[in-house]
Amino acid sequence: MELTIDGRNVPFRAGQTVLDVARENGIYIPTLCWHPRIGPSSRCRLCIVEIEGTRGLQTACSVLAGSGITVRTDTEIVKTARRMTVENLLYDGHHDCIACEANGRCELQDVAYRLGIREYPVVSEPAQLLDDSSAMIVMDPNKCIVCGRCIIACNEIVGNDVLTFSQRGYRTKIVCDTAVPMAESSCVQCGECLQLCPTGAITEKKSAGKGREWELEKVNSTCPYCGVGCQVILHVDRAANRIVRISGREVPPNDGMLCVKGRFAYEFTESPKRLTKPLIKKDGKHVEVSWDEALDYTARRFKEIKEKHGADAFGFIASSRSTNENAYATMKFSRAVIGTNNVDNCART
Amino acid sequence: MTNSIQELEYAKLLFVIGSNTTEAHPVISYYIKRAVRNGATMIVNDPRRIDLCQWASHYVQINPGSDVAYINGLMREIIANEWHDKVYVEKFTEGFEELRKTVEGYTLERTSEITGVSVETIREVARILHEIHPASVVYTLGITEHICGVDNVRSLANLQMLLGNMGFYAGGLNPLRGQNNVQGSCDMGALPNVFCGYQRVDDSNARRKFEKAWNVTGLSPKPGITMTEMFADALHGSVKALLIAGENVIQTEPHMAHTIRCMEACEFIVLSEIFYNETAPYADVIFPDRAWGEEDGTFSNTERRMQRVRAAVKPQGDARSHWWIMNELGKRMGVDMKFETSNDVWEEMRSLSPGFNGITRERIETIGLQWPCPTTSHPGTPFLHVGGSFTRGKGLFAAIEYSPPAETPDSDYPFWLSTGRRLWHYHTGTQTHNSLGMDDLFGEELIEISPVDAARLGIKTGDWVRASSRRGTITLRAWVIDRSPEGLCWTSFHFAKACANELTIDAFDPISKTAEYKVCAIHLEKAADGEPLGSTLVPRRQARP
C-alpha cells in the first residue's frame, strides 16, 4: 500500500496514521500534543496537512493513511497556519528560554525554530504565580500550552487522577484536584506529568540550574528501589560527578513510568555521609585504614576462625540491593574459599 | 512472578492479596489501575483498607493471618459448586482428592468465623473466580511474612491450579518482590541450598561441575543455614563470623533487642556498606562499598528479567565493588576467583547456569531478557508453565490446614500490629533519607490507628503514643485513619527513631524461615498531646477526587 506525501510515493501499513508514515519517511510534521505513549488527541493543531479531496486542513496524527491519497505538508497555507498557531502559543505565555529549565528539551522551542519564528508579539498580561509548593515538582502556568499531555499522563497512564483542567477557553489551566496547591493535593510526586510535558511548564524542582540538557550525559540503568526494575535514564554531569535528574525509559517493564523514589531519590550516592575508607575497630573505635590493612586483617581473622571452628562457623549475607555480580561473588567466596553453604540474602526479611 | 508485569494491564480478573501495591510497587499499581480502566474486575483482599481499594470492584477485609482459611473456604465453595476446571485438574495436577478432603472442613460458616468475611462475600468472590478466566493472583509480603507464609503461597497455588489459571497470559501466580535485586540474589545462588541457577548443593553432579569450574575440591554437600539461623547460632556460639554485604540488619530483622544480642555475641563481623548505618557499630571491619550509580552490573527484577545497571558517576572516596573485595579476600586466603571486571563475574555465572546461559551482556544492552533463557538465540520466557506444564511434571496440590499467628491480641496486648513499607521511603532509609526532599514528603514515622480505637483511647492525629509489645517499646505520633480497621495498628521500619522492628516478633515460618512481620500483639497508650501534623507532614493518600 502506498500514498503520496509531498510528491513522494511512500509505503504504509494498515493502522498507521499519516503522521506515522511521514515520520517513518523523514518528512517533518511538527506536533506538541502528540506523544507515542499518548497517541492522537488533535488538540494542538500543529500537525495539520492538506489532503487532496478533503475540506480544510486535517490533523495528520488522527487521519489514517489510505491507499492512493495525496498529502501535502509544505504548502503556504499549512505553513502559515502552523506559524500562527505557534505564535499564539508564544504570545499566550511567558516563554523565557534563557531562564527556562526545559531549554534544549522543549518541544515548543524546537517547533518555533523549525518554523523559522524569530520574533513574536510580547505578552501584555502579568505572569501567573508558579506552584512550587511540592517537594519535587514545579508547575509554571506561564509556560503551559494546555496540550493536555500531563492530564492524560496523570489520569490515564499512571492512574493517579490528580491533574485536571480548570476554567474555560483562554483562561484554561492545569490544576491539582480542586485547584489546590500541589503540596496539598493528592499528588504522589511520581513525575509522569513532567516526563510528558513538552515545555517548561512542569519541571523537576531539584534539577533547576544544575545543567542544560545538552551538557548532561545520558546513562541507561535500572532503578535501585523495589523489585519492578524500572528502566531509567540518568542525566549525569560528568565534571561535577553528579546525577542531575532521572527520567523513565520507554521500554519494558515500566514503559517510561516511575514513582517518587525512582525519579527523585538519587542523591544518596553523593551524600557526604558515605563511607569512603575501610574501617577497622581498634580499642572499641572505628578507625580509617588502607585497603591492604583491612583486607589482610580480615583474611587473617577468617583463616584463624576457619582453622579453629571450621567452615560452618561462618555466615554470609549477600545484599539484595546490590548487583547479581556481587551476589555471585559472595556466593562463590562462601562456597569455594571458606567452604560453607551458610550463605543467604535478605529474601526472607 | 510466573507472568510478566505488563500482562497485568490486560488481566480480566485481578485477585490482589497482601499487597499494598500503590505504595510498595507503584509502577505495577499503574498497570493494575489501567486494567481496571480496561474493564477488569479487581478483588482486593487485605486486613487494611489500602489505597488500591479505591480502584477495586470488591474489597474483602480479612482478619490478619487468616489467609489459609480464606483460600480454603473459597476452594470449598468452588469445588462444592463444581466450578473448578476439571479438565485442567485431571490433566495437569495431582493430589486433588486430598485437597478436596481438607478444604471440606472450611464451611462457609467456619471460614467466615476465622476470617471475619461474611458468608455472602465468600460466595460472591468464589462465584467471580468461577465466572472470569484467567485470574491473575498478585501477592506480596502480606502473604509471605507469616509463620504460615509457605502455606499461604501454596494455598494460592492450589487456588490457581484448581481454577486452571496457571500457564496463561495475564493469569498465574505473581509475587511482587520487595527489593530491586532480591530475585537476582536468589538467581545467583546466595541461598543455603543452591548454587546459581537453582542447582542444588546436595546434587553431586552439580558440585562436581562447580568444583571443576572453580578449581577447588570438596564443596560442601550439606545445605547451609538461613540468615535468621545465622543470627540465632551467633548467639548460641556456633557461628563466629558474619559477613554482611549491604543490609542494615539491626533495623530490618524482627525483635531488635534480640538481633542486638546476636550481633554482640558474634566474634567477628565484617560489613560491606555504603553508609555507617545502625548495624555498623557492631562491625569489626567495614569495607566502603560502591553504591548504585557507581556500580556496573545487572539486576533481576520480579518478572525474572535480567537488566543492566551502569556506573554513571565515579565512586566516592576509596569505595570498591563488592566483587572486587571478595576477589581480594579470596586471593589472600589462597583461592584466586579471577575476577577483573564485573563482566568476568557475569560470564562465569552464565557459563555455569543453564537457565541464564543465553543472557549475554550484549543481548541485554537495551532491553532485559526474562529467564529461563537457555541459549543465545532463545527469546526469553515471558510466562511460565505454558498450557499447564510444571517443572516437576504435574502440579501438586498441597492440602493445608489453617493455623493462627504466633501471637494474637490478649488483655495485656490488645491490638494487632502489622508492619510494612511506605511510598516515600525504602527499607531502613539509608537511600531515601539521604536523598533531598524525601524527608519533606514524609519526615517521621507515624502509627496508623483506626478512628474507633483512637476515639476510645482519646488519641487524635499528631498525639504522641507509646506502642509496646512483649519485646520492646516505641514512642511515635499517631495518624488516625480509616485505612486501619478497628483493633489493628500499622507502622513501618523506615526510621531508626521509631522502628517497627523493636516490636515485631521473631517467630518464623518453619520452611522459609521468614519472620512474622505482619502480625504481632501490642499495647497502645497515649503518651502526650501533640501538635497537628504540619501542612507538609500531612500524610497524603492516593485518592480519587
mmCIF file of C-alpha atoms in Angstrom, chain B residues 203-530:
data_model
loop_
_atom_site.group_PDB
_atom_site.id
_atom_site.type_symbol
_atom_site.label_atom_id
_atom_site.label_comp_id
_atom_site.label_asym_id
_atom_site.label_seq_id
_atom_site.Cartn_x
_atom_site.Cartn_y
_atom_site.Cartn_z
ATOM 1 C CA ASP B 203 23.438 -32.886 43.943
ATOM 2 C CA SER B 204 26.870 -34.441 43.414
ATOM 3 C CA ASN B 205 26.829 -33.698 39.673
ATOM 4 C CA ALA B 206 26.261 -30.027 40.360
ATOM 5 C CA ARG B 207 29.056 -29.993 42.945
ATOM 6 C CA ARG B 208 31.458 -31.686 40.554
ATOM 7 C CA LYS B 209 30.639 -29.115 37.889
ATOM 8 C CA PHE B 210 31.322 -26.205 40.248
ATOM 9 C CA GLU B 211 34.460 -27.806 41.698
ATOM 10 C CA LYS B 212 35.841 -28.138 38.205
ATOM 11 C CA ALA B 213 34.904 -24.629 37.135
ATOM 12 C CA TRP B 214 36.197 -23.062 40.350
ATOM 13 C CA ASN B 215 39.267 -25.261 40.513
ATOM 14 C CA VAL B 216 38.580 -26.336 44.089
ATOM 15 C CA THR B 217 37.792 -29.638 45.776
ATOM 16 C CA GLY B 218 35.432 -30.760 48.485
ATOM 17 C CA LEU B 219 32.495 -28.363 48.101
ATOM 18 C CA SER B 220 30.139 -28.966 50.991
ATOM 19 C CA PRO B 221 27.145 -31.194 50.184
ATOM 20 C CA LYS B 222 25.340 -30.086 53.319
ATOM 21 C CA PRO B 223 22.791 -27.293 52.766
ATOM 22 C CA GLY B 224 23.710 -24.311 54.892
ATOM 23 C CA ILE B 225 21.722 -22.283 57.348
ATOM 24 C CA THR B 226 19.495 -19.312 56.619
ATOM 25 C CA MET B 227 20.172 -15.757 57.664
ATOM 26 C CA THR B 228 17.771 -15.922 60.597
ATOM 27 C CA GLU B 229 19.502 -19.081 61.801
ATOM 28 C CA MET B 230 22.896 -17.408 61.433
ATOM 29 C CA PHE B 231 21.884 -14.800 63.995
ATOM 30 C CA ALA B 232 20.463 -17.342 66.410
ATOM 31 C CA ASP B 233 23.582 -19.502 66.004
ATOM 32 C CA ALA B 234 25.801 -16.493 66.641
ATOM 33 C CA LEU B 235 24.016 -16.070 69.943
ATOM 34 C CA HIS B 236 24.428 -19.777 70.764
ATOM 35 C CA GLY B 237 28.066 -19.606 69.756
ATOM 36 C CA SER B 238 28.229 -21.920 66.761
ATOM 37 C CA VAL B 239 28.523 -19.060 64.270
ATOM 38 C CA LYS B 240 31.648 -16.992 64.902
ATOM 39 C CA ALA B 241 31.999 -14.815 61.809
ATOM 40 C CA LEU B 242 29.441 -12.923 59.762
ATOM 41 C CA LEU B 243 29.979 -11.088 56.509
ATOM 42 C CA ILE B 244 27.053 -8.823 55.707
ATOM 43 C CA ALA B 245 27.051 -7.146 52.329
ATOM 44 C CA GLY B 246 24.688 -4.201 52.379
ATOM 45 C CA GLU B 247 21.948 -4.955 54.794
ATOM 46 C CA ASN B 248 21.117 -2.915 57.866
ATOM 47 C CA VAL B 249 20.115 -5.963 59.878
ATOM 48 C CA ILE B 250 19.656 -4.216 63.225
ATOM 49 C CA GLN B 251 16.742 -2.319 61.741
ATOM 50 C CA THR B 252 15.394 -4.918 59.302
ATOM 51 C CA GLU B 253 15.296 -8.022 61.494
ATOM 52 C CA PRO B 254 12.354 -8.669 63.801
ATOM 53 C CA HIS B 255 12.726 -8.201 67.546
ATOM 54 C CA MET B 256 15.555 -5.668 67.501
ATOM 55 C CA ALA B 257 16.669 -6.349 71.068
ATOM 56 C CA HIS B 258 17.286 -9.978 70.093
ATOM 57 C CA THR B 259 19.192 -9.005 66.934
ATOM 58 C CA ILE B 260 21.426 -6.730 69.003
ATOM 59 C CA ARG B 261 22.197 -9.582 71.412
ATOM 60 C CA CYS B 262 23.086 -11.828 68.451
ATOM 61 C CA MET B 263 25.378 -9.217 66.937
ATOM 62 C CA GLU B 264 27.067 -8.552 70.251
ATOM 63 C CA ALA B 265 27.674 -12.271 70.715
ATOM 64 C CA CYS B 266 29.294 -12.757 67.317
ATOM 65 C CA GLU B 267 33.083 -12.886 67.412
ATOM 66 C CA PHE B 268 33.905 -11.240 64.092
ATOM 67 C CA ILE B 269 31.612 -9.166 61.896
ATOM 68 C CA VAL B 270 32.529 -7.747 58.512
ATOM 69 C CA LEU B 271 30.307 -5.301 56.642
ATOM 70 C CA SER B 272 30.389 -4.140 53.072
ATOM 71 C CA GLU B 273 28.392 -0.928 53.249
ATOM 72 C CA ILE B 274 27.758 2.479 51.726
ATOM 73 C CA PHE B 275 26.734 4.225 54.988
ATOM 74 C CA TYR B 276 27.640 3.992 58.642
ATOM 75 C CA ASN B 277 24.191 2.649 59.498
ATOM 76 C CA GLU B 278 22.669 1.248 62.709
ATOM 77 C CA THR B 279 24.435 -2.095 62.135
ATOM 78 C CA ALA B 280 27.878 -0.536 61.674
ATOM 79 C CA PRO B 281 28.734 -0.084 65.385
ATOM 80 C CA TYR B 282 28.745 -3.873 65.793
ATOM 81 C CA ALA B 283 31.214 -4.475 62.968
ATOM 82 C CA ASP B 284 34.912 -5.269 63.357
ATOM 83 C CA VAL B 285 35.698 -4.327 59.773
ATOM 84 C CA ILE B 286 33.697 -2.151 57.379
ATOM 85 C CA PHE B 287 34.521 -2.038 53.687
ATOM 86 C CA PRO B 288 33.247 1.021 51.790
ATOM 87 C CA ASP B 289 31.157 -0.441 49.001
ATOM 88 C CA ARG B 290 30.268 1.190 45.717
ATOM 89 C CA ALA B 291 26.705 2.448 45.583
ATOM 90 C CA TRP B 292 24.138 2.162 42.846
ATOM 91 C CA GLY B 293 25.127 4.714 40.243
ATOM 92 C CA GLU B 294 28.793 3.837 40.736
ATOM 93 C CA GLU B 295 28.460 0.153 40.045
ATOM 94 C CA ASP B 296 28.362 -1.738 36.770
ATOM 95 C CA GLY B 297 26.375 -4.966 36.569
ATOM 96 C CA THR B 298 22.908 -6.446 36.377
ATOM 97 C CA PHE B 299 19.738 -6.797 38.455
ATOM 98 C CA SER B 300 16.959 -9.399 38.053
ATOM 99 C CA ASN B 301 13.510 -7.940 38.523
ATOM 100 C CA THR B 302 10.376 -9.559 39.901
ATOM 101 C CA GLU B 303 9.347 -10.875 36.465
ATOM 102 C CA ARG B 304 12.725 -12.678 36.127
ATOM 103 C CA ARG B 305 14.078 -10.037 33.750
ATOM 104 C CA MET B 306 17.833 -9.552 33.898
ATOM 105 C CA GLN B 307 18.676 -5.926 33.205
ATOM 106 C CA ARG B 308 21.772 -3.747 33.063
ATOM 107 C CA VAL B 309 22.829 -1.393 35.809
ATOM 108 C CA ARG B 310 25.505 1.064 34.834
ATOM 109 C CA ALA B 311 28.109 3.170 36.514
ATOM 110 C CA ALA B 312 27.185 6.789 35.859
ATOM 111 C CA VAL B 313 29.402 8.580 38.361
ATOM 112 C CA LYS B 314 32.827 7.937 39.846
ATOM 113 C CA PRO B 315 32.785 6.193 43.223
ATOM 114 C CA GLN B 316 33.019 8.262 46.396
ATOM 115 C CA GLY B 317 36.410 8.125 48.080
ATOM 116 C CA ASP B 318 38.040 4.711 48.028
ATOM 117 C CA ALA B 319 34.800 2.763 47.617
ATOM 118 C CA ARG B 320 35.277 -0.530 45.775
ATOM 119 C CA SER B 321 32.932 -3.051 44.213
ATOM 120 C CA HIS B 322 31.935 -5.881 46.495
ATOM 121 C CA TRP B 323 33.005 -8.487 43.924
ATOM 122 C CA TRP B 324 36.478 -6.920 43.982
ATOM 123 C CA ILE B 325 36.566 -7.184 47.790
ATOM 124 C CA MET B 326 35.570 -10.856 47.600
ATOM 125 C CA ASN B 327 38.204 -11.455 44.957
ATOM 126 C CA GLU B 328 40.925 -9.777 47.047
ATOM 127 C CA LEU B 329 39.967 -11.703 50.170
ATOM 128 C CA GLY B 330 39.943 -14.925 48.136
ATOM 129 C CA LYS B 331 43.476 -14.282 46.901
ATOM 130 C CA ARG B 332 44.653 -13.663 50.452
ATOM 131 C CA MET B 333 43.086 -16.937 51.522
ATOM 132 C CA GLY B 334 44.621 -18.964 48.719
ATOM 133 C CA VAL B 335 41.782 -19.091 46.170
ATOM 134 C CA ASP B 336 42.001 -16.725 43.220
ATOM 135 C CA MET B 337 38.475 -16.215 41.915
ATOM 136 C CA LYS B 338 39.959 -14.458 38.852
ATOM 137 C CA PHE B 339 37.541 -11.553 38.635
ATOM 138 C CA GLU B 340 38.922 -8.487 36.919
ATOM 139 C CA THR B 341 35.720 -6.878 35.706
ATOM 140 C CA SER B 342 32.087 -7.300 36.638
ATOM 141 C CA ASN B 343 31.560 -8.869 33.226
ATOM 142 C CA ASP B 344 34.077 -11.592 34.175
ATOM 143 C CA VAL B 345 31.772 -12.463 37.040
ATOM 144 C CA TRP B 346 28.743 -12.401 34.781
ATOM 145 C CA GLU B 347 30.369 -14.600 32.139
ATOM 146 C CA GLU B 348 31.445 -17.179 34.721
ATOM 147 C CA MET B 349 27.955 -17.227 36.226
ATOM 148 C CA ARG B 350 26.348 -17.554 32.802
ATOM 149 C CA SER B 351 28.578 -20.449 31.793
ATOM 150 C CA LEU B 352 27.531 -22.334 34.930
ATOM 151 C CA SER B 353 23.780 -21.606 34.831
ATOM 152 C CA PRO B 354 21.799 -23.400 32.133
ATOM 153 C CA GLY B 355 18.694 -21.265 32.735
ATOM 154 C CA PHE B 356 20.567 -17.990 32.227
ATOM 155 C CA ASN B 357 23.080 -19.157 29.650
ATOM 156 C CA GLY B 358 21.537 -17.212 26.778
ATOM 157 C CA ILE B 359 21.638 -13.874 28.576
ATOM 158 C CA THR B 360 24.814 -12.142 27.433
ATOM 159 C CA ARG B 361 25.567 -8.526 28.310
ATOM 160 C CA GLU B 362 25.294 -7.655 24.597
ATOM 161 C CA ARG B 363 21.791 -9.079 24.361
ATOM 162 C CA ILE B 364 20.543 -7.005 27.288
ATOM 163 C CA GLU B 365 22.251 -3.810 26.178
ATOM 164 C CA THR B 366 18.933 -2.016 25.585
ATOM 165 C CA ILE B 367 16.164 -4.292 26.901
ATOM 166 C CA GLY B 368 16.477 -7.034 29.526
ATOM 167 C CA LEU B 369 15.660 -10.706 28.973
ATOM 168 C CA GLN B 370 13.469 -12.934 31.141
ATOM 169 C CA TRP B 371 14.814 -16.309 32.231
ATOM 170 C CA PRO B 372 14.628 -19.209 31.508
ATOM 171 C CA CYS B 373 16.799 -18.319 28.537
ATOM 172 C CA PRO B 374 18.993 -21.352 27.849
ATOM 173 C CA THR B 375 20.685 -20.302 24.592
ATOM 174 C CA THR B 376 21.854 -17.111 22.950
ATOM 175 C CA SER B 377 19.097 -17.456 20.344
ATOM 176 C CA HIS B 378 16.346 -18.082 22.936
ATOM 177 C CA PRO B 379 13.936 -15.127 23.188
ATOM 178 C CA GLY B 380 13.421 -15.420 26.969
ATOM 179 C CA THR B 381 10.288 -16.529 28.798
ATOM 180 C CA PRO B 382 7.509 -14.003 29.490
ATOM 181 C CA PHE B 383 5.347 -16.503 31.373
ATOM 182 C CA LEU B 384 5.961 -19.886 32.919
ATOM 183 C CA HIS B 385 4.098 -23.219 32.910
ATOM 184 C CA VAL B 386 2.639 -22.650 29.425
ATOM 185 C CA GLY B 387 -0.568 -24.596 28.985
ATOM 186 C CA GLY B 388 -0.195 -26.379 32.334
ATOM 187 C CA SER B 389 3.320 -27.822 32.140
ATOM 188 C CA PHE B 390 5.041 -27.646 35.537
ATOM 189 C CA THR B 391 8.707 -28.070 36.409
ATOM 190 C CA ARG B 392 8.047 -31.271 38.342
ATOM 191 C CA GLY B 393 5.680 -32.715 35.692
ATOM 192 C CA LYS B 394 2.264 -32.329 37.232
ATOM 193 C CA GLY B 395 1.247 -29.522 39.529
ATOM 194 C CA LEU B 396 0.924 -30.845 43.065
ATOM 195 C CA PHE B 397 -1.934 -29.718 45.268
ATOM 196 C CA ALA B 398 -0.965 -29.319 48.899
ATOM 197 C CA ALA B 399 -3.650 -30.000 51.478
ATOM 198 C CA ILE B 400 -3.128 -27.290 54.062
ATOM 199 C CA GLU B 401 -4.792 -26.530 57.377
ATOM 200 C CA TYR B 402 -5.141 -23.076 58.849
ATOM 201 C CA SER B 403 -3.002 -22.230 61.854
ATOM 202 C CA PRO B 404 -3.303 -18.997 63.830
ATOM 203 C CA PRO B 405 -0.459 -16.466 64.076
ATOM 204 C CA ALA B 406 2.298 -16.960 66.674
ATOM 205 C CA GLU B 407 0.974 -14.120 68.790
ATOM 206 C CA THR B 408 -2.612 -12.911 68.953
ATOM 207 C CA PRO B 409 -4.041 -9.998 70.920
ATOM 208 C CA ASP B 410 -4.976 -10.608 74.562
ATOM 209 C CA SER B 411 -5.902 -8.447 77.516
ATOM 210 C CA ASP B 412 -2.304 -7.245 78.069
ATOM 211 C CA TYR B 413 -1.530 -6.554 74.421
ATOM 212 C CA PRO B 414 -4.950 -5.997 72.907
ATOM 213 C CA PHE B 415 -4.070 -4.646 69.438
ATOM 214 C CA TRP B 416 -2.840 -6.303 66.284
ATOM 215 C CA LEU B 417 0.270 -4.678 64.849
ATOM 216 C CA SER B 418 1.033 -5.125 61.200
ATOM 217 C CA THR B 419 4.070 -3.588 59.501
ATOM 218 C CA GLY B 420 5.231 -2.751 56.008
ATOM 219 C CA ARG B 421 6.606 -0.125 53.669
ATOM 220 C CA ARG B 422 5.550 3.378 52.719
ATOM 221 C CA LEU B 423 5.615 5.006 49.306
ATOM 222 C CA TRP B 424 8.049 7.684 50.415
ATOM 223 C CA HIS B 425 10.817 5.556 51.867
ATOM 224 C CA TYR B 426 12.710 2.400 51.249
ATOM 225 C CA HIS B 427 13.606 -0.091 53.947
ATOM 226 C CA THR B 428 15.801 1.458 56.623
ATOM 227 C CA GLY B 429 16.004 4.669 54.627
ATOM 228 C CA THR B 430 19.767 4.723 54.055
ATOM 229 C CA GLN B 431 18.998 5.710 50.470
ATOM 230 C CA THR B 432 15.807 7.769 50.815
ATOM 231 C CA HIS B 433 16.699 9.702 53.990
ATOM 232 C CA ASN B 434 19.933 10.667 52.249
ATOM 233 C CA SER B 435 18.158 11.941 49.138
ATOM 234 C CA LEU B 436 16.919 15.532 49.018
ATOM 235 C CA GLY B 437 13.277 16.203 49.679
ATOM 236 C CA MET B 438 12.168 12.686 50.602
ATOM 237 C CA ASP B 439 12.029 13.545 54.296
ATOM 238 C CA ASP B 440 9.997 16.639 53.402
ATOM 239 C CA LEU B 441 7.420 14.294 51.917
ATOM 240 C CA PHE B 442 7.377 12.024 54.936
ATOM 241 C CA GLY B 443 9.727 13.002 57.709
ATOM 242 C CA GLU B 444 8.898 10.908 60.755
ATOM 243 C CA GLU B 445 7.316 7.565 61.420
ATOM 244 C CA LEU B 446 3.650 7.531 62.415
ATOM 245 C CA ILE B 447 1.491 4.738 63.749
ATOM 246 C CA GLU B 448 -1.804 4.276 61.952
ATOM 247 C CA ILE B 449 -4.756 3.783 64.288
ATOM 248 C CA SER B 450 -8.404 3.275 63.417
ATOM 249 C CA PRO B 451 -10.769 6.137 64.273
ATOM 250 C CA VAL B 452 -12.776 3.837 66.577
ATOM 251 C CA ASP B 453 -9.775 2.825 68.678
ATOM 252 C CA ALA B 454 -8.420 6.365 68.674
ATOM 253 C CA ALA B 455 -11.692 7.749 69.997
ATOM 254 C CA ARG B 456 -11.748 5.159 72.759
ATOM 255 C CA LEU B 457 -8.165 5.926 73.810
ATOM 256 C CA GLY B 458 -8.605 9.672 73.422
ATOM 257 C CA ILE B 459 -5.937 9.870 70.733
ATOM 258 C CA LYS B 460 -6.027 12.315 67.854
ATOM 259 C CA THR B 461 -3.733 12.587 64.830
ATOM 260 C CA GLY B 462 -0.456 14.144 65.914
ATOM 261 C CA ASP B 463 -0.598 12.948 69.539
ATOM 262 C CA TRP B 464 2.363 11.038 70.911
ATOM 263 C CA VAL B 465 1.608 7.395 71.671
ATOM 264 C CA ARG B 466 3.590 4.622 73.274
ATOM 265 C CA ALA B 467 3.332 1.294 71.461
ATOM 266 C CA SER B 468 4.704 -1.732 73.327
ATOM 267 C CA SER B 469 4.975 -5.399 72.595
ATOM 268 C CA ARG B 470 6.499 -8.148 74.704
ATOM 269 C CA ARG B 471 9.801 -7.265 73.032
ATOM 270 C CA GLY B 472 10.082 -3.514 73.084
ATOM 271 C CA THR B 473 8.508 -0.083 73.131
ATOM 272 C CA ILE B 474 8.492 2.769 70.656
ATOM 273 C CA THR B 475 7.090 6.257 71.039
ATOM 274 C CA LEU B 476 5.810 7.995 67.948
ATOM 275 C CA ARG B 477 2.976 10.162 66.730
ATOM 276 C CA ALA B 478 -0.422 8.860 65.749
ATOM 277 C CA TRP B 479 -2.154 9.006 62.399
ATOM 278 C CA VAL B 480 -5.833 8.314 62.922
ATOM 279 C CA ILE B 481 -7.062 6.887 59.645
ATOM 280 C CA ASP B 482 -9.780 4.539 58.429
ATOM 281 C CA ARG B 483 -7.154 2.579 56.488
ATOM 282 C CA SER B 484 -6.763 0.607 59.742
ATOM 283 C CA PRO B 485 -9.747 -1.455 60.842
ATOM 284 C CA GLU B 486 -10.761 -1.464 64.497
ATOM 285 C CA GLY B 487 -8.198 -3.315 66.592
ATOM 286 C CA LEU B 488 -5.325 -3.073 64.096
ATOM 287 C CA CYS B 489 -2.403 -0.648 64.082
ATOM 288 C CA TRP B 490 0.202 -0.302 61.395
ATOM 289 C CA THR B 491 3.665 1.202 61.103
ATOM 290 C CA SER B 492 6.895 0.825 59.124
ATOM 291 C CA PHE B 493 10.578 0.224 59.786
ATOM 292 C CA HIS B 494 11.864 3.179 57.753
ATOM 293 C CA PHE B 495 13.005 5.312 60.694
ATOM 294 C CA ALA B 496 15.605 4.233 63.264
ATOM 295 C CA LYS B 497 13.996 6.518 65.837
ATOM 296 C CA ALA B 498 10.709 4.604 65.957
ATOM 297 C CA CYS B 499 11.293 1.335 64.203
ATOM 298 C CA ALA B 500 8.528 -1.247 63.956
ATOM 299 C CA ASN B 501 11.095 -3.996 64.411
ATOM 300 C CA GLU B 502 11.574 -3.097 68.046
ATOM 301 C CA LEU B 503 8.072 -4.557 68.423
ATOM 302 C CA THR B 504 7.832 -7.333 65.822
ATOM 303 C CA ILE B 505 8.078 -10.969 66.809
ATOM 304 C CA ASP B 506 10.934 -13.312 65.991
ATOM 305 C CA ALA B 507 8.645 -16.189 65.078
ATOM 306 C CA PHE B 508 9.457 -17.791 61.759
ATOM 307 C CA ASP B 509 7.913 -19.901 59.043
ATOM 308 C CA PRO B 510 9.377 -23.380 59.614
ATOM 309 C CA ILE B 511 10.334 -23.801 55.946
ATOM 310 C CA SER B 512 11.181 -20.375 54.565
ATOM 311 C CA LYS B 513 12.430 -19.005 57.937
ATOM 312 C CA THR B 514 10.666 -15.763 57.127
ATOM 313 C CA ALA B 515 9.599 -13.839 60.197
ATOM 314 C CA GLU B 516 6.027 -12.967 61.015
ATOM 315 C CA TYR B 517 6.460 -9.229 60.418
ATOM 316 C CA LYS B 518 2.818 -8.868 59.516
ATOM 317 C CA VAL B 519 1.289 -9.850 62.831
ATOM 318 C CA CYS B 520 2.085 -9.369 66.480
ATOM 319 C CA ALA B 521 0.244 -8.078 69.527
ATOM 320 C CA ILE B 522 0.828 -4.657 71.050
ATOM 321 C CA HIS B 523 -0.361 -2.386 73.806
ATOM 322 C CA LEU B 524 -1.121 1.210 72.944
ATOM 323 C CA GLU B 525 -1.377 4.256 75.164
ATOM 324 C CA LYS B 526 -1.337 7.982 74.760
ATOM 325 C CA ALA B 527 1.968 9.499 75.890
ATOM 326 C CA ALA B 528 1.310 13.192 75.357
ATOM 327 C CA ASP B 529 -0.762 15.650 73.402
ATOM 328 C CA GLY B 530 0.855 16.567 70.120
#
